[in-house]
Structures are given as structure tokens and as C-alpha cells.
């Protein structure tokens, strides 16, 4: 019997970029003035997209998107049906299967799905029969076609509009760079040229994913750590890519949220994402090819602002509330001094948030984040000396992971042995944090004792020493705001009296 021919997989490859700006309407003019696009004539068209899913959101759960797109006006529309499958949500660079066909009208066509993988996803047709509109995206698209040497063609599209899910809506403002022909590296080259004059940020989610987040009331929720599962036979550079990409995604996703949310937890998760990423770079560094890691010095001002705001947030929302009653002690005068201090901290937090917003609009920040994104995409093709050495063993990744975590644990124990010395205690906290991040990232490769005993120990040690540091930092912050001298002295005394854990 003749086997059916495999369904061809047309692939959509695109780089998604957020645009951190207070003036989205002026973006088309700014982009048109960039050297890359200045001599290229743009096209403009309104796009209206209706996404479909089952009541149980089966398509969303299987990373499938099915939409009807209306191109042009409602009086003279052209309709297209698009099926997208696969892809990841942890990188701004997206690879997905895409099948698009023109339609005569505004109704889904089951026949148009026969030459796609849809029949495997929906063999009895029950899912198609259950489809209903679930969200809408509507935006104005301004596009430029960029042809480069080597036959690469990139379509640069500015999309400004909104996503609507139920009775909720959210703005859309993003740049999509789609590879029409050539090497995916052309996407990063085009993005780099744009990022020299226009601020961008890597965007890790598609429009439909943001629509589902809006539908599920989690669009502005912070993204927390989601360590990937690693297979013991995996190559070390691939394991490094999976771990580092997840951490970098946590950092950049929360950066994108900072312009939309004042939730201290969003800021906290952005900072955690960067610390996890930086710690994992150190962890995997012996396995990576030397000299290829991008320089992230341009991020220093932004990271400093984030750290300073986090210190303020911790002081006013966690550390100081626990001391309020002890200071006020029924005194109306002291209560007023306390309120004055809290207001000063709130004002300082507001100013710091503005500083973060301004830092995100610096083009060099986006250019650096793009360079890191490209470096992460290229990691599986790298191999450092430690990678070659690791593959000499039977289970290279598992052995490597155990050795790295054992070393971190020994270093932490040595630092704790001299915990009476402030520098050693500070180093113990840093090592506890690195140990915790390493165990969480490599958990699927490690013996049980590392996870069951060492992880809680490292987490507890980090929290205990951190609480002492937070208390001292709250006093320093309050004193810098020129608060009442008596209140400042109270906070200083509490900090001095706090005994660090042994």
C-alpha cells in the first residue's frame, strides 16, 4: 500500500521586538528616518484578526493558533485563513509551522486544513466543530522590505493597535521582522541596524499568546522561574542554551511589563531573572567557547536602577512595616514621623521607576539585549574545553552537573566556617544563592540529596542573611532621605542589634 506523502511544513521565522516608548504614534516616522529604511517605501494596511479555539482552549494548550485575517477595509475585504503550530515562548526568535490560504468569505474552511497537520491534531473533526471566536487583534501595519547581500530578504513590520478578549482590551505596539528568504542571521543584522537609533526590547510572546493572557486575566502578572527539564544524554551547549534562555526570558519578559505595571513583584522577578542568568553564565562558562559571550556593560545603569528600586520596595513593603509598632508605641508625634518617612520612600520609588523607564528607552540597552538573544540562539553550535572533556564520560551532562554543584556546596561551607567575619558571611550568601540557582536549574540531573537537603539549606541561608542585610539597608535608605534624626537612630540601632545567623 502506498503511504501518504508527508505534509510539507512551511516555516515562519521571525524576530519579535517590543518598543518601549511613550509616543507610539510617532514610531513610523522615526523608523522611516533610520538609515536602513530611509530610502525604502513603506506599505500600510489595516489588519483584523479573529482567533478561534474550543471552549476548553485545546488549541492554546497544544501551541496551535487558527485565525481568520481580514486585510483592508470592511467594505472591500480580503480574507485569509492561517494555521500556526509549534514554536517556543522563551525567545524573541520564533520558528513555527505556518499554513495560509485565501478564502472567499469570513468563514473557517475545514477543507483548507486538509493539506496541513490539522487532521493529526483533530482526526475526527470534533475540535473543528467546537471552534468559536475567542479573541481579536486589530492593528495598522506599516511594512518595509529589506533586501541584503547574500539573497536575504526581511520584512520589517510596525504593528500598532489593540488585542481584544471578551470585554477586555490591551494596546499592541511592536516590531516584527520576518524572514522571507535567506539566513535567520539576517533578522539580527536588520534588528541591530534599527536598534542603533530606536529603542527595542526582545519580545518573547506572540500576539495570540498575549490575547490568551488577557483572556485568562494574567497579562500583567510577573513571570517567575520555570527551569527546563534536562535529559542526561543532552549535549552540554544545548543544556546551557535551554537553561540560560529560560532565565533570560524571565528577565526580558518582566522588563517589558515594567512600563505597564507598578507591581513590586514584577520588578523583583526581573531582578531575579537577571541574577539567575548571570549566575548560570558563571556556572556554564567553562563549557562555552571563549570570546563569544556578548558584552553587557551597556545594561549597567538599568541594572543599577532596578537594584536601587528593589531596595526601596523591600524597605517600604517588607522590612519597615514589621518595625512600625515598636517605633510609634502609641505616640501621635512618632506616628507622623513614620508616615513622613514612608511617603518619602514612596516618592523615591516613583522617581526611580521613571529612571528605569528612561533607561529602557536608551537604544544601547535594546541592542545589548538583542546581542545576548542571538548569542543564546547560537549556543548549541559552541563547544568549550569542558564540553569535550565531559563527553569522555558515560553520562557527561549528569557528571558535569554533579561536579559543578558539589564545588559550589564546598565553597559555601568554607565561607560559613568563618561566618563571624562580615565579608565571609556576605560571600556565603552569594554562594548560597548560586547553589540554589544551580540546583534548581540542574535538578533533573542531580542526586536526591542535592535537591532534598542542599536546596532547602541554601534557600534558608540566603533568606536569613538577606533579612539582616535588608534591615541594615532600610536604615541606610531612610537616613539618606533626611528623616527625623531620632527615627534614623532607631533604625540604625535595630540594624546593629540584629544578629546574623551562624
Coordinates of C-alpha atoms in Angstrom, one line a residue:
X1 CA 0.0 0.0 0.0
X2 CA 1.3 3.4 -0.9
X3 CA 2.0 5.6 2.1
X4 CA 0.5 9.1 2.1
X5 CA 3.0 11.9 1.3
X6 CA 4.2 13.8 4.3
X7 CA 2.6 17.2 4.8
X8 CA 5.1 19.9 3.9
X9 CA 5.9 22.3 6.7
X10 CA 6.2 25.9 5.6
X11 CA 8.1 27.7 8.3
X12 CA 7.6 31.2 9.7
X13 CA 10.8 32.6 11.1
X14 CA 10.5 36.0 12.8
X15 CA 12.1 38.1 15.4
X16 CA 9.7 40.0 17.7
X17 CA 10.6 43.3 19.3
X18 CA 8.7 45.4 21.8
X19 CA 9.0 49.2 21.5
X20 CA 9.4 50.9 24.9
X21 CA 8.2 54.4 24.0
X22 CA 5.8 57.0 25.3
X23 CA 4.9 58.1 21.7
X24 CA 3.8 55.0 19.7
X25 CA 2.1 57.2 17.1
X26 CA 5.5 58.8 16.1
X27 CA 7.2 55.4 15.7
X28 CA 6.5 55.1 11.9
X29 CA 8.2 58.4 11.3
X30 CA 11.2 57.6 13.5
X31 CA 11.6 54.2 11.8
X32 CA 11.3 55.8 8.4
X33 CA 14.2 58.1 9.3
X34 CA 16.6 55.3 10.2
X35 CA 19.4 54.8 7.7
X36 CA 18.2 51.3 7.0
X37 CA 14.7 52.2 6.0
X38 CA 15.1 55.9 4.9
X39 CA 15.1 55.1 1.1
X40 CA 12.6 52.3 1.2
X41 CA 8.9 52.9 0.5
X42 CA 6.6 51.6 3.2
X43 CA 3.2 50.0 2.7
X44 CA 0.3 50.4 5.1
X45 CA -2.7 48.3 5.7
X46 CA -5.2 47.7 8.5
X47 CA -5.4 44.0 9.7
X48 CA -8.2 42.5 11.6
X49 CA -7.6 39.0 13.0
X50 CA -10.1 36.6 14.6
X51 CA -8.6 33.7 16.6
X52 CA -10.6 30.6 17.2
X53 CA -10.4 27.9 19.9
X54 CA -12.6 25.3 21.6
X55 CA -14.3 26.0 24.9
X56 CA -11.5 24.1 26.6
X57 CA -8.9 26.1 24.8
X58 CA -7.4 22.9 23.2
X59 CA -5.6 24.9 20.5
X60 CA -3.8 27.0 23.1
X61 CA -2.8 24.0 25.2
X62 CA -1.2 22.4 22.1
X63 CA 0.5 25.5 20.9
X64 CA -1.8 25.8 17.9
X65 CA -3.2 29.0 16.5
X66 CA -6.0 29.3 13.9
X67 CA -7.2 32.6 12.7
X68 CA -9.2 34.4 10.1
X69 CA -7.5 37.6 8.8
X70 CA -9.3 40.5 7.1
X71 CA -6.9 42.6 5.0
X72 CA -8.1 46.0 4.0
X73 CA -11.4 47.8 4.9
X74 CA -14.7 46.2 5.9
X75 CA -16.3 47.4 2.7
X76 CA -13.7 45.7 0.4
X77 CA -12.2 42.9 2.5
X78 CA -9.8 40.1 1.6
X79 CA -9.9 37.0 3.8
X80 CA -7.1 34.6 4.7
X81 CA -7.1 31.6 7.0
X82 CA -3.9 30.8 8.8
X83 CA -2.8 27.8 10.9
X84 CA 0.3 28.1 13.0
X85 CA 1.8 25.2 15.0
X86 CA 4.8 24.7 17.3
X87 CA 7.2 27.4 18.3
X88 CA 8.5 28.4 21.7
X89 CA 7.6 31.2 24.1
X90 CA 11.0 31.7 25.7
X91 CA 12.8 33.6 22.9
X92 CA 12.1 36.6 20.7
X93 CA 13.3 34.5 17.7
X94 CA 10.3 32.3 16.7
X95 CA 10.3 29.2 14.4
X96 CA 6.7 28.0 13.7
X97 CA 5.0 25.9 11.0
X98 CA 2.6 28.2 9.1
X99 CA -0.1 27.3 6.5
X100 CA -2.0 30.2 5.0
X101 CA -4.7 30.1 2.3
X102 CA -7.0 32.8 0.8
X103 CA -10.8 32.4 1.4
X104 CA -13.8 33.7 -0.4
X105 CA -15.5 34.9 2.8
X106 CA -15.4 35.3 6.5
X107 CA -15.9 31.6 7.5
X108 CA -13.4 29.0 8.6
X109 CA -12.7 26.3 6.0
X110 CA -12.2 22.7 7.1
X111 CA -11.2 21.7 3.6
X112 CA -8.4 24.3 3.6
X113 CA -6.9 22.4 6.6
X114 CA -6.7 19.0 4.9
X115 CA -3.3 19.7 3.4
X116 CA -1.9 20.7 6.8
X117 CA -1.1 18.7 10.1
X118 CA -4.6 19.6 11.3
X119 CA -6.1 16.2 10.6
X120 CA -3.5 14.6 13.0
X121 CA -4.4 17.2 15.7
X122 CA -8.2 16.7 15.0
X123 CA -8.7 13.2 13.4
X124 CA -12.5 13.0 14.0
X125 CA -13.2 16.7 13.3
X126 CA -14.7 17.3 16.8
X127 CA -12.3 20.1 17.6
X128 CA -13.1 21.9 14.4
X129 CA -16.8 21.6 15.1
X130 CA -16.3 23.1 18.6
X131 CA -14.4 26.2 17.4
X132 CA -15.6 29.6 18.2
X133 CA -14.0 33.1 18.2
X134 CA -12.0 33.7 21.4
X135 CA -10.0 36.9 20.8
X136 CA -9.4 39.6 18.2
X137 CA -6.3 41.6 17.3
X138 CA -6.8 44.8 15.2
X139 CA -3.9 47.0 14.1
X140 CA -2.4 49.2 11.5
X141 CA 0.7 47.6 9.9
X142 CA 3.4 49.6 8.3
X143 CA 5.9 47.4 6.4
X144 CA 9.3 47.8 4.7
X145 CA 11.1 45.2 2.6
X146 CA 14.8 45.0 3.3
X147 CA 17.0 43.1 0.8
X148 CA 20.5 42.3 1.9
X149 CA 23.6 40.8 0.4
X150 CA 23.5 37.0 0.2
X151 CA 19.9 37.0 -1.1
X152 CA 18.4 37.5 2.4
X153 CA 15.0 39.3 2.4
X154 CA 13.5 40.6 5.6
X155 CA 10.1 42.2 6.0
X156 CA 10.1 44.8 8.8
X157 CA 6.5 45.5 10.1
X158 CA 5.4 48.0 12.7
X159 CA 2.1 47.0 14.3
X160 CA 0.1 49.5 16.3
X161 CA -3.4 48.7 17.6
X162 CA -5.0 46.5 20.2
X163 CA -5.9 43.0 21.3
X164 CA -9.5 42.3 22.5
X165 CA -10.6 39.3 24.6
X166 CA -14.1 39.3 25.9
X167 CA -14.8 42.7 27.5
X168 CA -11.0 43.5 28.0
X169 CA -8.6 45.1 25.6
X170 CA -4.9 46.0 25.7
X171 CA -2.6 48.0 23.4
X172 CA -0.3 46.5 20.8
X173 CA 2.9 48.2 19.8
X174 CA 5.6 46.0 18.4
X175 CA 8.0 45.4 15.6
X176 CA 8.0 42.1 13.7
X177 CA 11.0 41.1 11.5
X178 CA 10.0 38.2 9.3
X179 CA 12.5 36.2 7.2
X180 CA 11.1 36.0 3.6
X181 CA 14.3 34.4 2.2
X182 CA 17.9 33.7 3.3
X183 CA 19.6 33.0 6.6
X184 CA 18.0 33.8 10.0
X185 CA 21.1 35.8 11.0
X186 CA 19.8 38.5 8.6
X187 CA 17.0 39.1 11.2
X188 CA 19.5 40.1 13.8
X189 CA 21.5 42.2 11.4
X190 CA 18.4 44.2 10.5
X191 CA 17.4 44.5 14.1
X192 CA 20.9 45.7 15.1
X193 CA 20.7 48.5 12.5
X194 CA 17.3 49.6 13.7
X195 CA 18.4 49.4 17.4
X196 CA 21.1 52.0 16.8
X197 CA 18.5 54.7 16.8
X198 CA 15.2 53.2 18.0
X199 CA 14.8 51.6 21.5
X200 CA 13.7 48.0 21.3
X201 CA 13.3 45.0 23.7
X202 CA 13.2 41.3 22.8
X203 CA 9.5 40.2 22.9
X204 CA 9.0 36.6 23.8
X205 CA 5.3 36.2 23.2
X206 CA 3.1 36.3 20.1
X207 CA 0.0 38.5 19.7
X208 CA -2.2 35.5 20.2
X209 CA -0.4 34.4 23.4
X210 CA -0.9 37.9 24.8
X211 CA -4.5 37.7 23.8
X212 CA -4.9 34.4 25.8
X213 CA -3.1 36.0 28.7
X214 CA -5.6 38.9 28.6
X215 CA -8.5 36.3 28.4
X216 CA -7.1 34.5 31.4
X217 CA -6.5 37.7 33.5
X218 CA -2.7 37.2 33.7
X219 CA -1.5 39.7 31.1
X220 CA 0.4 41.8 33.6
X221 CA 1.3 39.1 36.0
X222 CA 5.1 38.7 36.7
X223 CA 6.9 35.8 35.0
X224 CA 8.5 33.6 37.6
X225 CA 11.3 31.0 37.1
X226 CA 10.3 27.9 35.1
X227 CA 13.5 25.7 35.0
X228 CA 13.5 23.3 32.0
X229 CA 13.9 19.6 32.3
X230 CA 17.3 18.4 31.1
X231 CA 18.0 14.9 29.7
X232 CA 21.1 13.1 30.9
X233 CA 22.3 12.4 27.4
X234 CA 22.0 16.0 26.2
X235 CA 25.0 17.9 24.9
X236 CA 26.4 20.5 27.3
X237 CA 26.0 23.5 25.0
X238 CA 22.3 22.6 24.3
X239 CA 21.7 22.2 28.1
X240 CA 23.3 25.6 28.6
X241 CA 21.1 27.1 25.9
X242 CA 17.9 25.8 27.5
X243 CA 18.8 26.9 31.0
X244 CA 20.1 30.3 30.0
X245 CA 17.3 31.1 27.6
X246 CA 14.6 30.4 30.2
X247 CA 16.4 32.7 32.7
X248 CA 16.9 35.5 30.1
X249 CA 13.3 35.2 29.1
X250 CA 12.3 35.7 32.7
X251 CA 14.4 38.9 32.8
X252 CA 13.2 40.4 29.5
X253 CA 9.6 39.5 29.9
X254 CA 9.4 41.3 33.2
X255 CA 11.3 44.2 31.7
X256 CA 8.6 44.6 29.2
X257 CA 6.0 44.6 32.0
X258 CA 7.7 47.4 33.9
X259 CA 6.2 50.0 31.6
X260 CA 2.7 48.7 32.3
X261 CA 2.8 47.7 36.0
X262 CA 3.9 49.3 39.3
X263 CA 3.7 45.9 41.0
X264 CA 6.9 45.5 43.0
X265 CA 6.8 41.8 42.2
X266 CA 7.3 42.5 38.5
X267 CA 10.5 44.4 39.3
X268 CA 11.6 41.7 41.7
X269 CA 11.1 38.9 39.1
X270 CA 13.1 41.0 36.6
X271 CA 15.9 41.3 39.0
X272 CA 15.7 37.6 39.9
X273 CA 15.8 36.7 36.2
X274 CA 18.9 38.6 35.6
X275 CA 20.6 37.2 38.7
X276 CA 19.7 33.7 37.7
X277 CA 21.0 34.3 34.2
X278 CA 24.3 35.9 35.4
X279 CA 24.8 33.0 37.9
X280 CA 24.1 30.4 35.2
X281 CA 26.6 32.1 32.8
X282 CA 29.2 31.6 35.5
X283 CA 28.1 28.0 36.0
X284 CA 28.3 27.1 32.3
X285 CA 31.2 29.3 31.4
X286 CA 33.9 26.5 31.3
X287 CA 31.7 24.7 28.8
X288 CA 31.3 27.7 26.4
X289 CA 33.6 28.8 23.7
X290 CA 35.8 31.6 24.9
X291 CA 35.4 35.1 23.4
X292 CA 31.9 34.7 22.0
X293 CA 30.0 36.0 25.0
X294 CA 28.5 39.5 24.4
X295 CA 29.5 42.4 26.5
X296 CA 26.6 43.7 28.6
X297 CA 28.2 46.8 30.1
X298 CA 25.5 48.9 28.5
X299 CA 23.0 47.4 30.8
X300 CA 24.8 48.6 34.0
X301 CA 22.7 51.8 34.5
X302 CA 19.5 50.0 34.0
X303 CA 20.5 47.2 36.4
X304 CA 21.6 49.7 39.0
X305 CA 18.3 51.5 38.8
X306 CA 16.5 48.2 39.2
X307 CA 18.6 47.2 42.2
X308 CA 18.0 50.6 43.9
X309 CA 14.3 50.4 43.4
X310 CA 14.2 46.9 44.7
X311 CA 15.9 48.1 47.9
X312 CA 13.3 50.8 48.3
X313 CA 10.4 48.4 47.6
X314 CA 11.7 45.8 50.2
X315 CA 12.2 48.6 52.8
X316 CA 8.7 50.1 52.5
X317 CA 6.7 46.9 51.9
X318 CA 8.6 44.2 53.9
X319 CA 11.2 45.4 56.3
X320 CA 9.8 48.6 57.8
X321 CA 6.2 47.5 58.4
X322 CA 7.4 45.0 60.9
X323 CA 9.1 47.8 63.0
X324 CA 6.3 50.3 62.8
X325 CA 4.5 49.5 66.1
X326 CA 7.8 49.3 68.0
X327 CA 8.7 52.8 67.0
X328 CA 5.3 54.5 67.2
X329 CA 4.4 52.9 70.5
X330 CA 1.1 54.9 70.8
X331 CA 2.8 58.3 70.1
X332 CA 1.0 60.5 67.6
X333 CA 4.2 62.5 67.0
X334 CA 6.2 59.4 66.2
X335 CA 3.4 58.1 64.0
X336 CA 3.5 61.3 62.0
X337 CA 7.3 61.0 61.6
X338 CA 6.9 57.4 60.4
X339 CA 4.2 58.4 57.8
X340 CA 6.6 61.1 56.6
X341 CA 9.4 58.6 56.1
X342 CA 7.1 56.2 54.2
X343 CA 5.9 59.0 52.0
X344 CA 9.5 60.0 51.2
X345 CA 10.2 56.4 50.3
X346 CA 7.2 56.2 48.0
X347 CA 8.3 59.4 46.3
X348 CA 11.8 58.0 45.9
X349 CA 10.3 54.8 44.4
X350 CA 8.3 56.9 41.9
X351 CA 11.4 58.8 40.7
X352 CA 13.3 55.5 40.4
X353 CA 10.6 54.0 38.2
X354 CA 10.9 57.0 35.9
X355 CA 14.7 56.4 35.8
X356 CA 14.1 52.8 34.8
X357 CA 11.7 53.9 32.1
X358 CA 14.2 56.3 30.7
X359 CA 16.9 53.7 30.8
X360 CA 14.7 51.3 28.7
X361 CA 14.5 53.9 26.0
X362 CA 18.2 54.0 25.5
X363 CA 19.0 52.3 22.2
X364 CA 22.2 50.7 23.5
X365 CA 20.1 48.7 26.1
X366 CA 18.0 47.1 23.4
X367 CA 21.0 46.5 21.2
X368 CA 22.7 44.6 24.0
X369 CA 19.7 42.5 24.8
X370 CA 19.5 41.6 21.1
X371 CA 23.2 40.6 21.1
X372 CA 22.5 38.3 24.1
X373 CA 19.4 36.8 22.3
X374 CA 21.5 36.0 19.2
X375 CA 24.3 34.5 21.3
X376 CA 21.8 32.2 23.1
X377 CA 20.4 31.1 19.7
X378 CA 23.9 30.1 18.6
X379 CA 24.9 28.3 21.8
X380 CA 24.4 24.7 20.6
X381 CA 27.0 25.3 17.9
X382 CA 29.6 26.3 20.5
X383 CA 31.8 23.9 22.4
X384 CA 34.3 24.8 25.0
X385 CA 37.1 22.7 26.6
X386 CA 34.9 21.5 29.4
X387 CA 32.3 20.2 26.9
X388 CA 34.8 18.0 25.1
X389 CA 36.1 16.7 28.5
X390 CA 32.6 16.0 29.7
X391 CA 31.8 13.8 26.7
X392 CA 34.5 11.4 27.7
X393 CA 32.3 10.0 30.4
X394 CA 29.3 7.7 30.1
X395 CA 26.8 10.3 31.3
X396 CA 28.6 13.6 30.5
X397 CA 25.9 16.1 31.5
X398 CA 24.9 14.3 34.7
X399 CA 28.6 14.0 35.8
X400 CA 29.3 17.6 34.9
X401 CA 26.2 18.9 36.8
X402 CA 27.2 16.9 40.0
X403 CA 30.8 18.2 39.9
X404 CA 29.7 21.8 39.5
X405 CA 27.1 21.7 42.3
X406 CA 29.5 19.8 44.6
X407 CA 32.1 22.5 44.1
X408 CA 29.6 25.3 44.9
X409 CA 28.5 23.4 48.1
X410 CA 32.1 23.1 49.3
X411 CA 32.8 26.8 48.7
X412 CA 29.7 27.8 50.6
X413 CA 30.7 25.6 53.6
X414 CA 34.1 27.2 53.6
X415 CA 32.7 30.7 53.7
X416 CA 30.3 29.7 56.5
X417 CA 33.2 28.3 58.6
X418 CA 34.3 32.0 59.0
X419 CA 30.8 33.4 59.4
X420 CA 31.9 35.8 62.2
X421 CA 33.7 37.9 59.5
X422 CA 31.2 40.1 57.6
X423 CA 33.0 39.6 54.3
X424 CA 32.8 35.8 54.6
X425 CA 29.1 36.0 55.6
X426 CA 28.4 38.1 52.6
X427 CA 30.3 35.6 50.4
X428 CA 28.4 32.8 52.0
X429 CA 25.1 34.4 51.0
X430 CA 26.3 34.9 47.4
X431 CA 27.4 31.3 47.2
X432 CA 24.1 30.1 48.7
X433 CA 22.3 32.0 46.0
X434 CA 24.4 30.5 43.3
X435 CA 24.0 27.0 44.8
X436 CA 20.2 27.4 44.9
X437 CA 20.0 28.6 41.3
X438 CA 22.3 25.8 40.1
X439 CA 20.3 23.1 41.9
X440 CA 17.0 24.4 40.6
X441 CA 18.4 24.6 37.0
X442 CA 20.0 21.2 37.1
X443 CA 17.5 19.4 39.3
X444 CA 16.7 16.7 36.8
X445 CA 20.3 15.6 36.7
X446 CA 21.3 15.6 40.3
X447 CA 21.2 13.0 43.1
X448 CA 18.3 13.3 45.6
X449 CA 20.5 14.6 48.5
X450 CA 21.3 17.7 46.5
X451 CA 17.7 18.6 45.9
X452 CA 16.2 17.3 49.2
X453 CA 18.9 18.6 51.6
X454 CA 21.1 21.2 49.9
X455 CA 18.4 23.2 48.1
X456 CA 16.4 24.0 51.3
X457 CA 19.6 24.7 53.2
X458 CA 20.8 27.1 50.5
X459 CA 17.4 28.8 50.3
X460 CA 17.1 29.3 54.0
X461 CA 20.7 30.6 54.3
X462 CA 20.1 33.1 51.5
X463 CA 16.9 34.3 53.2
X464 CA 18.3 34.6 56.7
X465 CA 21.4 36.5 55.8
X466 CA 19.4 38.5 53.3
X467 CA 16.9 39.6 56.0
X468 CA 19.8 41.0 58.1
X469 CA 21.1 42.9 55.0
X470 CA 17.6 44.2 54.2
X471 CA 17.2 45.6 57.7
X472 CA 20.6 47.4 57.5
X473 CA 19.8 48.7 54.0
X474 CA 16.4 50.0 55.2
X475 CA 18.2 52.1 57.8
X476 CA 20.7 53.4 55.2
X477 CA 17.9 54.3 52.8
X478 CA 15.8 56.1 55.4
X479 CA 18.8 58.1 56.6
X480 CA 19.6 59.2 53.0
X481 CA 16.1 60.8 52.9
X482 CA 17.0 63.2 55.7
X483 CA 14.3 61.9 58.0
X484 CA 14.0 62.8 61.7
X485 CA 17.3 62.1 63.4
X486 CA 15.6 60.1 66.2
X487 CA 13.9 57.8 63.8
X488 CA 17.1 57.3 61.8
X489 CA 18.9 56.4 65.1
X490 CA 16.2 53.9 66.0
X491 CA 16.6 52.2 62.6
X492 CA 20.3 52.2 62.9
X493 CA 20.2 50.6 66.4
X494 CA 17.8 47.9 65.2
X495 CA 20.2 47.1 62.4
X496 CA 23.2 46.9 64.6
X497 CA 21.4 44.8 67.1
X498 CA 20.3 42.2 64.5
X499 CA 22.5 39.2 64.9
X500 CA 23.4 37.3 61.6
X501 CA 22.8 33.6 61.6
X502 CA 25.8 31.3 62.3

